[in-house]
């Protein structure tokens, strides 16, 4: 399952009364199917075929319909900051392969990065033109528009699998860092956030029935053809990799999909605007490594854990 934005690293089921090993196997198979459907690095995937189809209206699967609706929802909810229709810009920036490794060292990338500014929406963003008619099974979007599922797919996958596990006492679904935690027991589970600079634990959230997603520029980074540092989180207003003064954002939310778009919107908004997107709590990591914890009622800076 390596090499995709929808990789499920862990499907963890802990239960003594409900469920079987078959449920675990079913979950892994489901993740494999999501990968095959949504990866843009395989020309035979449903997403690649949709992007390549010149027709304005295309019949798609119900699962693809979930993603298309998520594209519109994330765009509207984030005011256009989370824009999943920037595929051409991603390719132009150099994101044409998986970039699974650590990439350019973060401190080196920051030293060569341009002036930090908050990202802005793209005027007339095309995310608002993506439609899905569930009754007919049709997707409508401007011909030639490229959709990149990215983190939205991870959040959706975690939520869909979590819905199948509600009868377990405890479960954790981890789709490449997008976590959905729950279960009938109501146990509190620790989620540890690591520094993007050195991997040290810098904060811990204890959650019961909730989701956490983290977006950052420390991975999937590279140097573009002009020698500039680049990564996969774009400023929709410029179409270029965003350097905002925030290098990592973690968001809590009731669903993994919401946590996903909130974490991206927080990172793209920079140190001043980022906390307002963390309505359910979260954590920003600034360029200098300072962690800023956001709670429901206030934001404060805290020292890193020793």
CSV table of N, CA and C in Angstrom, one decimal, residues 46-166:
chain,number,residue,atom,x,y,z
A,46,UNK,N,-9.8,5.3,-11.2
A,46,UNK,CA,-11.0,6.0,-11.6
A,46,UNK,C,-10.8,7.5,-11.6
A,47,UNK,N,-10.0,8.0,-10.6
A,47,UNK,CA,-9.7,9.5,-10.6
A,47,UNK,C,-8.9,9.9,-11.8
A,48,UNK,N,-7.9,9.1,-12.2
A,48,UNK,CA,-7.2,9.5,-13.4
A,48,UNK,C,-8.0,9.5,-14.7
A,49,UNK,N,-8.9,8.5,-14.7
A,49,UNK,CA,-9.8,8.4,-15.9
A,49,UNK,C,-10.8,9.6,-15.9
A,50,UNK,N,-11.3,10.0,-14.7
A,50,UNK,CA,-12.2,11.1,-14.6
A,50,UNK,C,-11.4,12.4,-15.1
A,51,UNK,N,-10.2,12.6,-14.6
A,51,UNK,CA,-9.4,13.8,-15.0
A,51,UNK,C,-9.1,13.8,-16.5
A,52,UNK,N,-9.0,12.6,-17.1
A,52,UNK,CA,-8.6,12.6,-18.5
A,52,UNK,C,-9.9,12.7,-19.4
A,53,UNK,N,-11.1,12.5,-18.9
A,53,UNK,CA,-12.3,12.4,-19.8
A,53,UNK,C,-12.6,13.8,-20.2
A,54,UNK,N,-12.8,14.1,-21.5
A,54,UNK,CA,-13.1,15.4,-22.0
A,54,UNK,C,-14.5,15.8,-21.9
A,55,UNK,N,-15.4,14.9,-21.5
A,55,UNK,CA,-16.8,15.2,-21.4
A,55,UNK,C,-17.1,16.0,-20.1
A,56,UNK,N,-18.0,17.0,-20.2
A,56,UNK,CA,-18.3,17.8,-19.0
A,56,UNK,C,-19.0,17.0,-17.9
A,57,UNK,N,-19.7,15.9,-18.4
A,57,UNK,CA,-20.5,15.0,-17.4
A,57,UNK,C,-20.0,13.6,-17.6
A,58,UNK,N,-19.7,12.9,-16.5
A,58,UNK,CA,-19.1,11.6,-16.5
A,58,UNK,C,-19.8,10.7,-15.5
A,59,UNK,N,-20.1,9.5,-15.8
A,59,UNK,CA,-20.7,8.6,-14.8
A,59,UNK,C,-19.6,8.1,-13.9
A,60,UNK,N,-19.8,8.2,-12.6
A,60,UNK,CA,-18.8,7.8,-11.6
A,60,UNK,C,-19.4,6.9,-10.6
A,61,UNK,N,-18.5,6.3,-9.8
A,61,UNK,CA,-19.0,5.4,-8.7
A,61,UNK,C,-19.5,6.3,-7.6
A,62,UNK,N,-20.3,5.7,-6.7
A,62,UNK,CA,-20.8,6.4,-5.5
A,62,UNK,C,-19.6,6.8,-4.6
A,63,UNK,N,-18.6,6.0,-4.5
A,63,UNK,CA,-17.4,6.3,-3.7
A,63,UNK,C,-16.7,7.5,-4.3
A,64,UNK,N,-16.6,7.6,-5.6
A,64,UNK,CA,-16.0,8.8,-6.2
A,64,UNK,C,-16.9,10.0,-5.9
A,65,UNK,N,-18.2,9.8,-5.9
A,65,UNK,CA,-19.1,10.9,-5.6
A,65,UNK,C,-18.9,11.5,-4.2
A,66,UNK,N,-18.5,10.6,-3.3
A,66,UNK,CA,-18.2,11.1,-1.9
A,66,UNK,C,-17.0,12.1,-2.0
A,67,UNK,N,-16.0,11.8,-2.8
A,67,UNK,CA,-14.8,12.7,-2.9
A,67,UNK,C,-15.2,14.0,-3.6
A,68,UNK,N,-16.0,13.9,-4.6
A,68,UNK,CA,-16.4,15.1,-5.3
A,68,UNK,C,-17.2,16.1,-4.4
A,69,UNK,N,-18.1,15.5,-3.6
A,69,UNK,CA,-18.8,16.3,-2.7
A,69,UNK,C,-17.9,16.9,-1.6
A,70,UNK,N,-16.9,16.1,-1.2
A,70,UNK,CA,-15.9,16.6,-0.2
A,70,UNK,C,-15.1,17.8,-0.8
A,71,UNK,N,-14.8,17.7,-2.1
A,71,UNK,CA,-14.0,18.8,-2.8
A,71,UNK,C,-14.8,20.1,-2.6
A,72,UNK,N,-16.1,20.1,-3.0
A,72,UNK,CA,-16.9,21.3,-2.8
A,72,UNK,C,-17.1,21.7,-1.4
A,73,UNK,N,-17.3,20.8,-0.5
A,73,UNK,CA,-17.5,21.2,0.9
A,73,UNK,C,-16.2,21.8,1.5
A,74,UNK,N,-15.1,21.2,1.2
A,74,UNK,CA,-13.8,21.7,1.8
A,74,UNK,C,-13.5,23.1,1.2
A,75,UNK,N,-13.8,23.3,0.0
A,75,UNK,CA,-13.6,24.6,-0.6
A,75,UNK,C,-14.5,25.7,0.0
A,76,UNK,N,-15.8,25.3,0.1
A,76,UNK,CA,-16.7,26.3,0.7
A,76,UNK,C,-16.4,26.6,2.2
A,77,UNK,N,-16.1,25.5,3.0
A,77,UNK,CA,-15.9,25.6,4.4
A,77,UNK,C,-14.6,26.4,4.7
A,78,UNK,N,-13.6,26.3,3.8
A,78,UNK,CA,-12.3,27.0,4.1
A,78,UNK,C,-12.2,28.3,3.3
A,79,UNK,N,-13.3,28.7,2.7
A,79,UNK,CA,-13.2,30.0,2.0
A,79,UNK,C,-12.3,29.9,0.8
A,80,UNK,N,-12.2,28.7,0.2
A,80,UNK,CA,-11.3,28.5,-1.0
A,80,UNK,C,-9.9,28.2,-0.7
A,81,UNK,N,-9.5,28.2,0.6
A,81,UNK,CA,-8.1,27.8,0.9
A,81,UNK,C,-7.7,26.4,0.6
A,82,UNK,N,-8.7,25.5,0.9
A,82,UNK,CA,-8.4,24.1,0.6
A,82,UNK,C,-9.1,23.8,-0.7
A,83,UNK,N,-8.2,23.8,-1.8
A,83,UNK,CA,-8.7,23.7,-3.1
A,83,UNK,C,-8.1,22.4,-3.8
A,84,UNK,N,-8.9,21.5,-4.0
A,84,UNK,CA,-8.5,20.2,-4.6
A,84,UNK,C,-8.5,20.2,-6.1
A,85,UNK,N,-8.6,21.3,-6.7
A,85,UNK,CA,-8.6,21.4,-8.2
A,85,UNK,C,-7.3,22.0,-8.7
A,86,UNK,N,-6.2,21.9,-8.0
A,86,UNK,CA,-5.0,22.5,-8.4
A,86,UNK,C,-4.0,21.5,-9.0
A,87,UNK,N,-4.5,20.5,-9.6
A,87,UNK,CA,-3.6,19.4,-10.1
A,87,UNK,C,-2.6,19.9,-11.1
A,88,UNK,N,-3.0,20.8,-12.0
A,88,UNK,CA,-2.0,21.3,-13.0
A,88,UNK,C,-0.9,22.1,-12.3
A,89,UNK,N,-1.2,22.8,-11.2
A,89,UNK,CA,-0.2,23.6,-10.5
A,89,UNK,C,0.7,22.7,-9.7
A,90,UNK,N,0.1,21.6,-9.2
A,90,UNK,CA,1.0,20.6,-8.5
A,90,UNK,C,2.0,20.0,-9.4
A,91,UNK,N,1.5,19.6,-10.6
A,91,UNK,CA,2.5,19.0,-11.5
A,91,UNK,C,3.5,20.0,-12.0
A,92,UNK,N,3.1,21.3,-12.2
A,92,UNK,CA,4.1,22.3,-12.6
A,92,UNK,C,5.1,22.6,-11.5
A,93,UNK,N,4.7,22.4,-10.2
A,93,UNK,CA,5.6,22.6,-9.1
A,93,UNK,C,6.5,21.4,-8.9
A,94,UNK,N,6.3,20.3,-9.6
A,94,UNK,CA,7.2,19.2,-9.5
A,94,UNK,C,6.6,17.9,-8.8
A,95,UNK,N,5.3,18.0,-8.4
A,95,UNK,CA,4.7,16.9,-7.7
A,95,UNK,C,4.1,15.9,-8.7
A,96,UNK,N,5.0,15.2,-9.4
A,96,UNK,CA,4.6,14.2,-10.4
A,96,UNK,C,4.8,12.8,-10.0
A,97,UNK,N,5.3,12.6,-8.8
A,97,UNK,CA,5.5,11.2,-8.3
A,97,UNK,C,5.2,11.2,-6.8
A,98,UNK,N,5.5,10.1,-6.1
A,98,UNK,CA,5.0,9.9,-4.8
A,98,UNK,C,5.7,10.8,-3.7
A,99,UNK,N,7.0,11.0,-3.9
A,99,UNK,CA,7.8,11.7,-2.9
A,99,UNK,C,7.6,11.1,-1.5
A,100,UNK,N,7.9,9.8,-1.4
A,100,UNK,CA,7.6,9.1,-0.1
A,100,UNK,C,8.7,9.5,1.0
A,101,UNK,N,9.9,9.9,0.6
A,101,UNK,CA,10.9,10.0,1.6
A,101,UNK,C,10.8,11.3,2.3
A,102,UNK,N,11.9,11.6,3.1
A,102,UNK,CA,11.9,12.8,3.9
A,102,UNK,C,12.1,14.1,3.1
A,103,UNK,N,12.6,13.9,1.9
A,103,UNK,CA,12.8,15.1,1.0
A,103,UNK,C,13.9,16.1,1.5
A,104,UNK,N,13.7,17.3,1.1
A,104,UNK,CA,14.7,18.4,1.4
A,104,UNK,C,14.6,18.6,3.0
A,105,UNK,N,15.7,18.6,3.7
A,105,UNK,CA,15.6,18.9,5.1
A,105,UNK,C,14.9,20.2,5.3
A,106,UNK,N,14.0,20.2,6.3
A,106,UNK,CA,13.1,21.3,6.5
A,106,UNK,C,13.8,22.6,6.8
A,107,UNK,N,14.8,22.6,7.6
A,107,UNK,CA,15.5,23.9,7.9
A,107,UNK,C,16.2,24.4,6.6
A,108,UNK,N,16.7,23.5,5.8
A,108,UNK,CA,17.3,24.0,4.5
A,108,UNK,C,16.3,24.6,3.6
A,109,UNK,N,15.1,24.0,3.5
A,109,UNK,CA,14.0,24.5,2.7
A,109,UNK,C,13.6,25.9,3.2
A,110,UNK,N,13.5,26.0,4.5
A,110,UNK,CA,13.0,27.3,5.1
A,110,UNK,C,14.1,28.4,4.8
A,111,UNK,N,15.3,28.0,4.9
A,111,UNK,CA,16.4,29.0,4.7
A,111,UNK,C,16.4,29.6,3.2
A,112,UNK,N,15.9,28.8,2.3
A,112,UNK,CA,15.9,29.2,0.9
A,112,UNK,C,14.5,29.6,0.4
A,113,UNK,N,13.5,29.6,1.3
A,113,UNK,CA,12.1,29.9,1.0
A,113,UNK,C,11.9,31.4,0.8
A,114,UNK,N,10.9,31.8,0.1
A,114,UNK,CA,10.6,33.2,-0.1
A,114,UNK,C,10.0,33.8,1.1
A,115,UNK,N,9.7,35.1,1.1
A,115,UNK,CA,9.1,35.8,2.2
A,115,UNK,C,7.8,35.1,2.6
A,116,UNK,N,7.6,35.0,3.9
A,116,UNK,CA,6.4,34.3,4.4
A,116,UNK,C,5.1,35.2,4.3
A,117,UNK,N,4.1,34.6,3.7
A,117,UNK,CA,2.8,35.3,3.5
A,117,UNK,C,1.7,34.3,3.7
A,118,UNK,N,0.6,34.7,4.2
A,118,UNK,CA,-0.6,33.8,4.3
A,118,UNK,C,-1.1,33.5,2.8
A,119,UNK,N,-1.6,32.3,2.6
A,119,UNK,CA,-2.1,31.9,1.4
A,119,UNK,C,-3.5,32.6,1.1
A,120,UNK,N,-3.9,32.7,-0.1
A,120,UNK,CA,-5.2,33.3,-0.5
A,120,UNK,C,-5.9,32.4,-1.4
A,121,UNK,N,-7.2,32.5,-1.4
A,121,UNK,CA,-8.0,31.7,-2.4
A,121,UNK,C,-7.7,32.1,-3.8
A,122,UNK,N,-8.0,31.2,-4.7
A,122,UNK,CA,-7.9,31.5,-6.2
A,122,UNK,C,-9.2,32.2,-6.6
A,123,UNK,N,-9.2,33.4,-7.1
A,123,UNK,CA,-10.5,34.0,-7.6
A,123,UNK,C,-11.2,33.1,-8.5
A,124,UNK,N,-12.5,32.9,-8.2
A,124,UNK,CA,-13.3,32.0,-9.1
A,124,UNK,C,-12.9,30.6,-9.0
A,125,UNK,N,-12.5,30.1,-7.9
A,125,UNK,CA,-12.0,28.8,-7.7
A,125,UNK,C,-12.9,27.7,-8.3
A,126,UNK,N,-12.3,26.8,-9.1
A,126,UNK,CA,-13.1,25.8,-9.8
A,126,UNK,C,-13.7,24.7,-8.9
A,127,UNK,N,-13.3,24.6,-7.6
A,127,UNK,CA,-13.9,23.7,-6.7
A,127,UNK,C,-15.4,23.8,-6.6
A,128,UNK,N,-15.9,25.1,-6.8
A,128,UNK,CA,-17.3,25.3,-6.7
A,128,UNK,C,-18.1,24.9,-8.0
A,129,UNK,N,-17.3,24.4,-9.0
A,129,UNK,CA,-18.0,23.9,-10.2
A,129,UNK,C,-18.0,22.4,-10.3
A,130,UNK,N,-17.6,21.7,-9.2
A,130,UNK,CA,-17.6,20.3,-9.2
A,130,UNK,C,-18.9,19.8,-8.6
A,131,UNK,N,-19.6,19.0,-9.3
A,131,UNK,CA,-21.0,18.6,-8.9
A,131,UNK,C,-21.1,17.0,-8.9
A,132,UNK,N,-21.9,16.5,-8.1
A,132,UNK,CA,-22.2,15.0,-8.1
A,132,UNK,C,-23.7,14.8,-7.9
A,133,UNK,N,-24.3,14.2,-8.9
A,133,UNK,CA,-25.7,13.8,-8.9
A,133,UNK,C,-25.9,12.4,-8.4
A,134,UNK,N,-26.2,12.2,-7.1
A,134,UNK,CA,-26.2,10.8,-6.6
A,134,UNK,C,-27.3,10.0,-7.2
A,135,UNK,N,-28.4,10.6,-7.6
A,135,UNK,CA,-29.6,9.9,-8.2
A,135,UNK,C,-29.2,9.3,-9.5
A,136,UNK,N,-28.5,10.1,-10.4
A,136,UNK,CA,-28.1,9.6,-11.7
A,136,UNK,C,-26.7,9.0,-11.7
A,137,UNK,N,-25.9,9.3,-10.7
A,137,UNK,CA,-24.5,8.8,-10.7
A,137,UNK,C,-23.6,9.6,-11.6
A,138,UNK,N,-23.9,10.9,-11.9
A,138,UNK,CA,-23.2,11.7,-12.8
A,138,UNK,C,-22.3,12.7,-12.0
A,139,UNK,N,-21.1,12.8,-12.5
A,139,UNK,CA,-20.2,13.9,-12.0
A,139,UNK,C,-20.1,15.0,-13.1
A,140,UNK,N,-20.2,16.3,-12.7
A,140,UNK,CA,-20.1,17.4,-13.6
A,140,UNK,C,-19.0,18.3,-13.1
A,141,UNK,N,-18.1,18.7,-14.1
A,141,UNK,CA,-17.1,19.6,-13.8
A,141,UNK,C,-16.6,20.2,-15.1
A,142,UNK,N,-15.9,21.3,-15.1
A,142,UNK,CA,-15.4,21.9,-16.4
A,142,UNK,C,-14.4,20.9,-17.0
A,143,UNK,N,-14.6,20.6,-18.3
A,143,UNK,CA,-13.6,19.7,-19.0
A,143,UNK,C,-12.2,20.2,-18.9
A,144,UNK,N,-11.3,19.2,-18.6
A,144,UNK,CA,-9.9,19.5,-18.4
A,144,UNK,C,-9.5,19.9,-17.0
A,145,UNK,N,-10.5,20.0,-16.1
A,145,UNK,CA,-10.2,20.3,-14.7
A,145,UNK,C,-9.6,19.1,-14.1
A,146,UNK,N,-8.4,19.3,-13.4
A,146,UNK,CA,-7.7,18.2,-12.7
A,146,UNK,C,-8.0,18.2,-11.3
A,147,UNK,N,-8.5,17.1,-10.7
A,147,UNK,CA,-8.8,17.0,-9.3
A,147,UNK,C,-7.7,16.1,-8.6
A,148,UNK,N,-7.2,16.6,-7.5
A,148,UNK,CA,-6.2,15.8,-6.7
A,148,UNK,C,-6.9,15.5,-5.4
A,149,UNK,N,-7.2,14.3,-5.1
A,149,UNK,CA,-7.9,13.9,-3.9
A,149,UNK,C,-7.1,14.2,-2.6
A,150,UNK,N,-5.8,13.9,-2.7
A,150,UNK,CA,-4.9,14.2,-1.6
A,150,UNK,C,-5.4,13.8,-0.2
A,151,UNK,N,-5.3,14.7,0.7
A,151,UNK,CA,-5.7,14.4,2.1
A,151,UNK,C,-7.2,14.2,2.3
A,152,UNK,N,-8.0,14.8,1.4
A,152,UNK,CA,-9.5,14.6,1.5
A,152,UNK,C,-9.8,13.2,1.4
A,153,UNK,N,-9.1,12.4,0.6
A,153,UNK,CA,-9.4,11.0,0.4
A,153,UNK,C,-9.0,10.3,1.7
A,154,UNK,N,-7.9,10.7,2.3
A,154,UNK,CA,-7.5,10.0,3.6
A,154,UNK,C,-8.5,10.2,4.6
A,155,UNK,N,-9.0,11.4,4.8
A,155,UNK,CA,-10.0,11.7,5.8
A,155,UNK,C,-11.3,10.9,5.5
A,156,UNK,N,-11.8,10.9,4.3
A,156,UNK,CA,-13.0,10.2,3.9
A,156,UNK,C,-12.8,8.7,4.2
A,157,UNK,N,-11.7,8.1,3.8
A,157,UNK,CA,-11.4,6.7,4.1
A,157,UNK,C,-11.5,6.4,5.5
A,158,UNK,N,-10.9,7.2,6.4
A,158,UNK,CA,-10.9,7.0,7.8
A,158,UNK,C,-12.3,7.0,8.4
A,159,UNK,N,-13.1,8.0,7.9
A,159,UNK,CA,-14.5,8.1,8.4
A,159,UNK,C,-15.4,6.9,7.9
A,160,UNK,N,-15.2,6.5,6.7
A,160,UNK,CA,-16.0,5.4,6.1
A,160,UNK,C,-15.7,4.1,6.9
A,161,UNK,N,-14.4,3.8,7.1
A,161,UNK,CA,-14.0,2.6,7.9
A,161,UNK,C,-14.5,2.7,9.3
A,162,UNK,N,-14.4,3.9,9.9
A,162,UNK,CA,-14.8,4.0,11.3
A,162,UNK,C,-16.3,3.7,11.5
A,163,UNK,N,-17.1,4.1,10.5
A,163,UNK,CA,-18.5,3.8,10.5
A,163,UNK,C,-18.8,2.4,10.6
A,164,UNK,N,-17.9,1.5,10.0
A,164,UNK,CA,-18.1,0.1,10.0
A,164,UNK,C,-17.6,-0.5,11.4
A,165,UNK,N,-17.0,0.2,12.2
A,165,UNK,CA,-16.4,-0.3,13.4
A,165,UNK,C,-17.1,0.2,14.7
A,166,UNK,N,-18.3,0.7,14.6
A,166,UNK,CA,-18.9,1.4,15.7
A,166,UNK,C,-19.3,0.4,16.8
